[in-house]
Short mmCIF file of C-alpha atoms in Angstrom, two decimals:
data_model
loop_
_atom_site.label_atom_id
_atom_site.label_comp_id
_atom_site.label_asym_id
_atom_site.label_seq_id
_atom_site.Cartn_x
_atom_site.Cartn_y
_atom_site.Cartn_z
CA THR W 161 8.90 13.49 2.46
CA VAL W 162 7.70 11.46 5.42
CA TYR W 163 5.74 9.19 3.10
CA ARG W 164 7.93 9.19 0.00
CA TRP W 165 10.91 7.22 1.35
CA PRO W 166 8.95 4.39 2.99
CA ALA W 167 6.66 4.12 -0.04
CA ARG W 168 9.65 3.83 -2.35
CA ASP W 169 11.19 1.13 -0.15
CA LEU W 170 7.90 -0.75 0.08
CA LYS W 171 7.46 -0.68 -3.70
CA ARG W 172 11.03 -1.95 -4.09
CA LEU W 173 10.31 -4.77 -1.63
CA ASP W 174 7.12 -5.54 -3.55
CA GLY W 175 9.10 -5.91 -6.76
CA ILE W 176 11.74 -8.03 -5.05
CA SER W 177 9.15 -10.34 -3.50
CA ARG W 178 7.03 -10.51 -6.66
CA SER W 179 9.89 -11.65 -8.89
CA PRO W 180 10.36 -15.14 -7.34
CA SER W 181 6.60 -15.63 -7.25
CA MET W 182 6.16 -14.81 -10.94
CA SER W 183 9.22 -16.87 -11.87
CA HIS W 184 7.88 -19.88 -9.94
CA TYR W 185 4.46 -19.44 -11.53
CA SER W 186 5.83 -19.33 -15.09
CA ASP W 187 8.13 -22.30 -14.42
CA THR W 188 5.16 -24.25 -13.03
CA ILE W 189 3.05 -23.49 -16.10
CA ARG W 190 5.86 -24.53 -18.45
CA GLY W 191 6.51 -27.76 -16.54
CA ALA W 192 2.90 -28.64 -15.72
CA THR W 193 3.00 -31.97 -17.56
CA THR W 194 6.19 -33.05 -15.77
CA ILE W 195 4.82 -31.94 -12.40
CA ARG W 196 1.67 -33.97 -12.97
CA ALA W 197 3.65 -36.97 -14.21
CA TYR W 198 5.71 -37.09 -11.00
CA GLN W 199 2.68 -36.15 -8.85
CA HIS W 200 4.27 -33.09 -7.25
CA GLU W 201 1.22 -30.82 -7.55
CA ALA W 202 0.90 -30.36 -3.78
CA ARG W 203 4.53 -29.33 -3.37
CA PHE W 204 4.31 -26.77 -6.15
CA LEU W 205 1.02 -25.48 -4.79
CA ASN W 206 2.53 -25.03 -1.32
CA ASP W 207 5.62 -23.33 -2.75
CA ASN W 208 3.41 -20.98 -4.75
CA LEU W 209 1.27 -20.13 -1.72
CA LEU W 210 4.40 -19.44 0.35
CA LEU W 211 5.79 -17.08 -2.27
CA LEU W 212 2.45 -15.32 -2.67
CA GLY W 213 2.19 -14.91 1.11
CA ARG W 214 5.60 -13.24 1.23
CA ASN W 215 4.55 -10.88 -1.55
CA GLN W 216 1.25 -10.05 0.10
CA LYS W 217 3.02 -8.97 3.29
CA THR W 218 4.77 -6.18 1.41
CA VAL W 219 1.58 -5.24 -0.44
CA TYR W 220 -0.28 -5.08 2.89
CA TRP W 221 2.27 -2.72 4.45
CA PHE W 222 2.22 -0.54 1.33
CA TRP W 223 -1.54 -0.11 1.67
CA VAL W 224 -1.21 0.51 5.40
CA ALA W 225 1.24 3.33 4.64
CA GLN W 226 -1.09 4.79 2.02
CA GLY W 227 -4.03 4.61 4.43
CA TRP W 228 -2.02 6.37 7.12
CA VAL W 229 -1.06 9.18 4.74
CA SER W 230 -4.64 9.56 3.53
CA MET W 231 -6.02 9.70 7.06
CA SER W 232 -3.37 12.15 8.29
CA GLN W 233 -4.01 14.46 5.33
CA GLU W 234 -7.74 14.42 5.99
CA VAL W 235 -7.22 15.15 9.69
CA LEU W 236 -4.84 18.03 8.95
CA GLY W 237 -7.25 19.43 6.36
CA THR W 238 -10.14 19.22 8.79
CA LEU W 239 -8.14 20.91 11.55
CA LEU W 240 -7.08 23.70 9.20
CA LEU W 241 -10.67 24.24 8.08
CA ALA W 242 -11.87 24.32 11.70
CA VAL W 243 -9.24 26.89 12.68
CA ILE W 244 -10.10 29.10 9.70
CA ALA W 245 -13.82 28.84 10.46
CA ALA W 246 -13.20 29.69 14.12
CA VAL W 247 -11.12 32.76 13.23
CA ILE W 248 -13.73 33.97 10.75
CA GLY W 249 -16.53 33.35 13.26
CA TYR W 250 -14.68 35.19 16.00
CA ARG W 251 -13.85 38.16 13.80
CA ALA W 252 -17.44 38.32 12.51
CA SER W 253 -18.87 38.19 16.06
CA THR W 254 -16.62 41.03 17.26
CA GLY W 255 -17.59 43.21 14.31
CA GLU W 256 -14.15 43.25 12.71
CA LEU W 257 -15.53 41.40 9.71
CA SER W 258 -18.84 42.03 8.00
CA PRO W 259 -21.28 39.08 7.83
CA GLY W 260 -21.33 39.32 4.04
CA LEU W 261 -17.56 39.08 3.81
CA ALA W 262 -17.49 36.26 6.35
CA GLY W 263 -19.99 34.34 4.20
CA LEU W 264 -17.68 34.47 1.22
#
């Protein structure tokens, strides 16, 4: 639940920021001859790069959130495994657990 809400919001922001970028791109493709005729290529290129930059910010934070979740799950899994191994090792060293059963 800690990850689900931010991930949903980040995906929503990705869709919101992607829509103007894709709209601008398709409009540019459709009007390429007019843009070239009036020599506005640089303006459309800069507008496109600005829109893509806005979209990439949301994509970046989505991947940061996914990396954080992945790392925290691995750390928790490693800690759990270490605690279980320590308990089994302790019980095997005190004789409460047979070495054969501890090896399973």
